[in-house]
Amino acid sequence: MSTQAPVKRYTAPQIQARKGDTPIVSLTAYTAPMAAMVDKHAEVILVGDSLGMVVHGLPSTIGVTLEMMILHGQAVMRGSERAMVVIDMPFGSYEESPGQAFRNAARIMAETGAGAVKLEGGARMAETIRFLTERGIPVMGHVGLTPQATNTMGGFKTQGRDESDWPAHIADAQAVADAGAFSIVVEGVMEALAERITEAVPVPTIGIGASNRCDGQILVLDDMLGLSGRVPRFVRKFGDLGPRTDAAIAAYAEAVRDRSFPGDGQVYR
Ligand code: KIV
């Protein structure tokens, strides 16, 4: 019989209770090995639909499918044991009706074992968020710049430059919180608006390109590791793995070509 207590993951109520407390550390991950590394430091791992661009080379998140999210969600769950894993609902999998959203969110939860789903949109998604949360599916909201709506928003633009737009953004976040979301990603908004949204909702806000006024932060892992090509201006690169990976591959190629690899003993036995 095992005497070791199982490691418990962070839950939606625990994340929700962090409002106004120590900032919540969140990062994306899409694979088991990266999830294992992030798991040591973050409370929330997001399997973001940014995987469409980061992993699959798509031009945007629009082509990401439910199957892709489930496959990467399973990998991230296998690689982590402590962080809460949140999985993005991809474009087209939840907007039609609360029933459609529930069917697909239930599949994500059942087939991955993740702790929550995330979906984009403010007041217009409130009915759906309520439908999911009342039926046992924790939901993380996502307001401000919502990349799945890039075609109607006209690109990736900072939201709230014009103060007259603020009430609508604040009302969006309030509607999402009132509907039962346990936390809300606030993306690409002016600092003063991020502050107002954070004050206006009783659940933690998790900022990306939205200043340190939020209750936590999230970044795309590959962006902050320096593995992505072009990254948004707000991203701070905490590593330079892109150039270092390139140098390692170049060194390998050179070693193969000059026959210095494999050397003595570098064979399967
Ligand atoms: O898809 C994603 O990675 C996201 C984060 C950037 C918030 O939604």
Coordinates of C-alpha atoms and ligand atoms in Angstrom, one line a residue:
M1 CA 0.0 0.0 0.0
S2 CA 1.3 3.4 -0.9
T3 CA 1.8 5.8 2.0
Q4 CA 2.4 8.9 -0.3
A5 CA -0.5 11.3 -0.4
P6 CA -1.4 12.1 -4.0
V7 CA -0.4 15.6 -5.2
K8 CA -3.5 17.8 -5.5
R9 CA -3.9 20.2 -8.3
Y10 CA -5.1 23.8 -7.8
T11 CA -8.9 24.1 -8.3
A12 CA -11.1 26.8 -9.7
P13 CA -12.3 27.9 -6.2
Q14 CA -8.6 28.1 -5.0
I15 CA -7.7 30.3 -8.0
Q16 CA -10.8 32.4 -7.5
A17 CA -9.9 33.0 -3.9
R18 CA -6.6 34.6 -5.0
K19 CA -8.4 37.8 -5.9
G20 CA -6.3 40.7 -4.7
D21 CA -3.7 38.3 -3.2
T22 CA -0.3 37.3 -4.5
P23 CA -0.4 37.5 -8.3
I24 CA -1.3 34.3 -10.1
V25 CA 1.4 32.8 -12.3
S26 CA 0.1 31.3 -15.5
L27 CA 1.8 30.2 -18.7
T28 CA 0.7 28.3 -21.8
A29 CA 2.0 24.8 -22.5
Y30 CA 1.1 22.4 -25.3
T31 CA 3.3 19.3 -24.6
A32 CA 4.0 17.0 -21.7
P33 CA 7.8 17.9 -21.2
M34 CA 7.1 21.7 -21.2
A35 CA 4.0 21.2 -19.0
A36 CA 6.3 19.4 -16.5
M37 CA 8.6 22.4 -16.4
V38 CA 5.9 25.0 -16.1
D39 CA 4.1 22.9 -13.4
K40 CA 7.0 23.6 -11.0
H41 CA 6.4 27.3 -11.0
A42 CA 2.9 28.2 -12.2
E43 CA -0.6 27.8 -10.6
V44 CA -2.4 27.7 -13.9
I45 CA -1.3 26.1 -17.2
L46 CA -3.3 27.2 -20.2
V47 CA -3.5 24.9 -23.2
G48 CA -4.2 27.9 -25.4
D49 CA -5.5 27.8 -28.9
S50 CA -2.3 29.8 -29.7
L51 CA -1.0 26.3 -30.3
G52 CA -2.4 26.7 -33.8
M53 CA 0.3 29.2 -34.6
V54 CA 3.0 28.1 -32.1
V55 CA 2.9 24.4 -32.8
H56 CA 1.0 23.9 -36.0
G57 CA 2.1 26.9 -38.1
L58 CA -1.4 28.1 -38.7
P59 CA -1.8 31.8 -39.6
S60 CA -4.3 32.4 -36.7
T61 CA -6.4 30.5 -34.1
I62 CA -9.4 30.2 -36.4
G63 CA -8.4 26.8 -37.9
V64 CA -7.8 25.2 -34.5
T65 CA -10.1 22.2 -33.9
L66 CA -11.5 20.5 -30.8
E67 CA -9.5 17.4 -31.5
M68 CA -6.2 19.4 -31.5
M69 CA -7.2 21.0 -28.1
I70 CA -8.0 17.6 -26.6
L71 CA -4.8 15.9 -27.9
H72 CA -2.6 18.7 -26.5
G73 CA -4.7 18.9 -23.3
Q74 CA -4.1 15.2 -22.7
A75 CA -0.3 15.7 -23.1
V76 CA -0.3 18.6 -20.7
M77 CA -2.3 16.7 -18.1
R78 CA 0.2 13.8 -18.4
G79 CA 3.1 16.2 -17.9
S80 CA 1.8 18.1 -15.0
E81 CA 0.5 17.2 -11.5
R82 CA 0.1 20.4 -9.5
A83 CA -1.1 23.3 -11.7
M84 CA -4.7 23.7 -12.7
V85 CA -4.9 22.9 -16.4
V86 CA -7.3 25.1 -18.4
I87 CA -8.1 24.3 -22.0
D88 CA -9.2 26.8 -24.6
M89 CA -12.4 26.1 -26.5
P90 CA -11.6 26.7 -30.1
F91 CA -13.4 29.0 -32.6
G92 CA -16.7 27.5 -33.7
S93 CA -17.0 25.0 -30.8
Y94 CA -19.1 27.1 -28.4
E95 CA -20.6 30.3 -30.0
E96 CA -23.7 28.7 -31.6
S97 CA -25.6 27.9 -28.4
P98 CA -25.2 27.0 -24.8
G99 CA -26.0 23.4 -25.7
Q100 CA -23.3 23.2 -28.3
A101 CA -20.8 24.8 -25.8
F102 CA -21.8 22.3 -23.1
R103 CA -21.4 19.2 -25.4
N104 CA -17.9 20.3 -26.5
A105 CA -16.8 21.5 -23.1
A106 CA -18.0 18.2 -21.5
R107 CA -15.9 16.3 -24.1
I108 CA -12.8 18.4 -23.3
M109 CA -13.3 17.8 -19.5
A110 CA -14.0 14.1 -19.9
E111 CA -11.3 13.3 -22.4
T112 CA -8.5 15.3 -20.8
G113 CA -9.3 15.5 -17.1
A114 CA -8.5 19.2 -17.2
G115 CA -9.8 21.6 -14.4
A116 CA -11.6 24.1 -16.6
V117 CA -12.2 25.5 -20.1
K118 CA -11.6 29.0 -21.3
L119 CA -13.8 30.8 -23.9
E120 CA -13.6 34.3 -25.4
G121 CA -16.3 37.0 -25.3
G122 CA -18.0 39.3 -22.9
A123 CA -21.7 40.0 -22.3
R124 CA -22.7 38.1 -25.5
M125 CA -21.2 34.8 -23.9
A126 CA -22.7 35.3 -20.4
E127 CA -25.7 33.0 -21.0
T128 CA -23.3 30.3 -22.2
I129 CA -20.9 30.7 -19.3
R130 CA -23.8 30.5 -16.8
F131 CA -25.1 27.3 -18.6
L132 CA -21.7 25.6 -18.3
T133 CA -20.9 26.7 -14.7
E134 CA -24.4 25.6 -13.5
R135 CA -23.7 22.2 -14.9
G136 CA -20.3 21.6 -13.3
I137 CA -17.9 23.1 -15.8
P138 CA -15.6 25.8 -14.4
V139 CA -15.1 28.6 -17.0
M140 CA -12.3 31.1 -17.3
G141 CA -13.5 34.1 -19.3
H142 CA -11.4 36.2 -21.8
V143 CA -12.2 39.8 -22.6
G144 CA -10.6 42.9 -24.2
L145 CA -8.7 41.8 -27.3
T146 CA -10.2 38.4 -28.2
P147 CA -8.0 36.8 -31.0
Q148 CA -10.8 34.6 -32.3
A149 CA -12.7 37.7 -33.2
T150 CA -9.7 39.2 -35.1
N151 CA -11.6 39.2 -38.4
T152 CA -14.4 41.3 -37.0
M153 CA -12.1 43.5 -34.8
G154 CA -9.9 44.3 -37.8
G155 CA -6.7 42.8 -36.4
F156 CA -4.8 42.8 -33.1
K157 CA -5.4 46.3 -31.7
T158 CA -5.0 47.5 -28.1
Q159 CA -8.5 47.9 -26.7
G160 CA -9.6 50.9 -24.7
R161 CA -7.4 53.6 -26.2
D162 CA -10.6 55.7 -26.3
E163 CA -12.0 56.2 -22.9
S164 CA -15.6 56.2 -24.3
D165 CA -15.1 52.4 -25.0
W166 CA -14.3 51.6 -21.3
P167 CA -17.9 51.2 -20.0
A168 CA -18.5 48.4 -22.6
H169 CA -15.3 46.6 -21.7
I170 CA -16.0 46.8 -18.0
A171 CA -19.6 45.7 -18.5
D172 CA -18.3 42.7 -20.5
A173 CA -16.0 41.6 -17.7
Q174 CA -18.8 42.1 -15.1
A175 CA -21.2 40.0 -17.2
V176 CA -18.7 37.2 -17.4
A177 CA -18.0 37.3 -13.7
D178 CA -21.8 37.5 -12.8
A179 CA -22.3 34.4 -15.1
G180 CA -20.0 32.4 -12.8
A181 CA -16.5 32.6 -14.4
F182 CA -13.9 31.8 -11.7
S183 CA -11.3 34.1 -13.4
I184 CA -11.0 36.3 -16.5
V185 CA -8.1 36.8 -18.9
V186 CA -7.9 40.4 -19.8
E187 CA -5.9 40.8 -23.1
G188 CA -4.4 43.8 -24.8
V189 CA -6.1 46.7 -22.9
M190 CA -4.7 50.0 -21.7
E191 CA -3.3 50.0 -18.2
A192 CA -6.0 52.3 -16.7
L193 CA -8.7 50.1 -18.2
A194 CA -7.1 46.9 -16.8
E195 CA -7.1 48.6 -13.4
R196 CA -10.8 49.6 -13.7
I197 CA -11.8 46.0 -14.9
T198 CA -9.8 44.5 -12.0
E199 CA -11.6 46.7 -9.5
A200 CA -15.0 46.0 -11.0
V201 CA -15.0 42.2 -10.8
P202 CA -14.9 40.0 -7.8
V203 CA -12.8 37.3 -9.5
P204 CA -9.1 37.4 -10.4
T205 CA -8.1 39.1 -13.7
I206 CA -5.2 37.5 -15.5
G207 CA -3.5 40.0 -17.8
I208 CA -1.7 39.5 -21.1
G209 CA -0.5 42.8 -22.6
A210 CA -2.7 44.5 -20.0
S211 CA -0.2 45.8 -17.4
N212 CA 0.6 44.6 -13.9
R213 CA -2.7 46.0 -12.5
C214 CA -4.3 42.6 -13.0
D215 CA -4.5 39.8 -10.3
G216 CA -2.1 37.6 -12.3
Q217 CA -0.2 37.3 -15.6
I218 CA -0.1 34.9 -18.5
L219 CA 2.2 34.7 -21.5
V220 CA 2.6 32.3 -24.4
L221 CA 5.5 30.1 -23.2
D222 CA 7.4 30.0 -26.5
D223 CA 7.2 33.8 -26.8
M224 CA 8.8 34.4 -23.4
L225 CA 11.4 31.7 -24.0
G226 CA 12.5 33.5 -27.2
L227 CA 11.4 30.6 -29.3
S228 CA 8.9 32.5 -31.4
G229 CA 9.9 34.6 -34.4
R230 CA 7.8 37.8 -34.1
V231 CA 6.2 38.5 -30.8
P232 CA 3.9 41.3 -29.6
R233 CA 5.8 44.4 -28.2
F234 CA 4.6 43.8 -24.6
V235 CA 6.2 40.4 -24.3
R236 CA 9.4 40.3 -22.2
K237 CA 11.7 37.5 -23.4
F238 CA 12.9 35.8 -20.2
G239 CA 15.1 33.5 -22.3
D240 CA 16.8 33.3 -25.7
L241 CA 16.2 29.7 -26.6
G242 CA 15.6 30.5 -30.2
P243 CA 19.2 31.5 -31.0
R244 CA 20.6 28.8 -28.6
T245 CA 18.5 26.1 -30.3
D246 CA 19.7 27.3 -33.7
A247 CA 23.3 27.2 -32.6
A248 CA 22.8 23.7 -31.2
I249 CA 21.3 22.4 -34.5
A250 CA 24.1 24.1 -36.5
A251 CA 26.7 22.5 -34.2
Y252 CA 25.1 19.1 -34.7
A253 CA 25.0 19.6 -38.5
E254 CA 28.7 20.5 -38.6
A255 CA 29.6 17.5 -36.4
V256 CA 27.7 15.1 -38.7
R257 CA 29.3 16.6 -41.8
D258 CA 32.9 16.4 -40.5
R259 CA 32.2 12.9 -39.0
S260 CA 33.1 14.0 -35.4
F261 CA 29.7 12.7 -34.4
P262 CA 29.1 9.9 -33.5
G263 CA 32.4 9.5 -31.8
D264 CA 33.7 6.4 -30.1
G265 CA 31.1 4.7 -27.9
Q266 CA 28.1 6.8 -29.1
V267 CA 26.2 3.7 -30.3
Y268 CA 23.3 1.6 -29.0
R269 CA 24.6 -1.3 -27.1
Ligands
KIV1 O1 -4.4 31.0 -26.7 C1 -3.7 31.5 -25.8 O2 -2.5 31.2 -25.6 C2 -4.4 32.5 -25.0 C3 -3.5 33.3 -24.1 C4 -2.5 34.1 -24.8 C5 -4.3 34.1 -23.1 O3 -5.5 32.7 -25.0

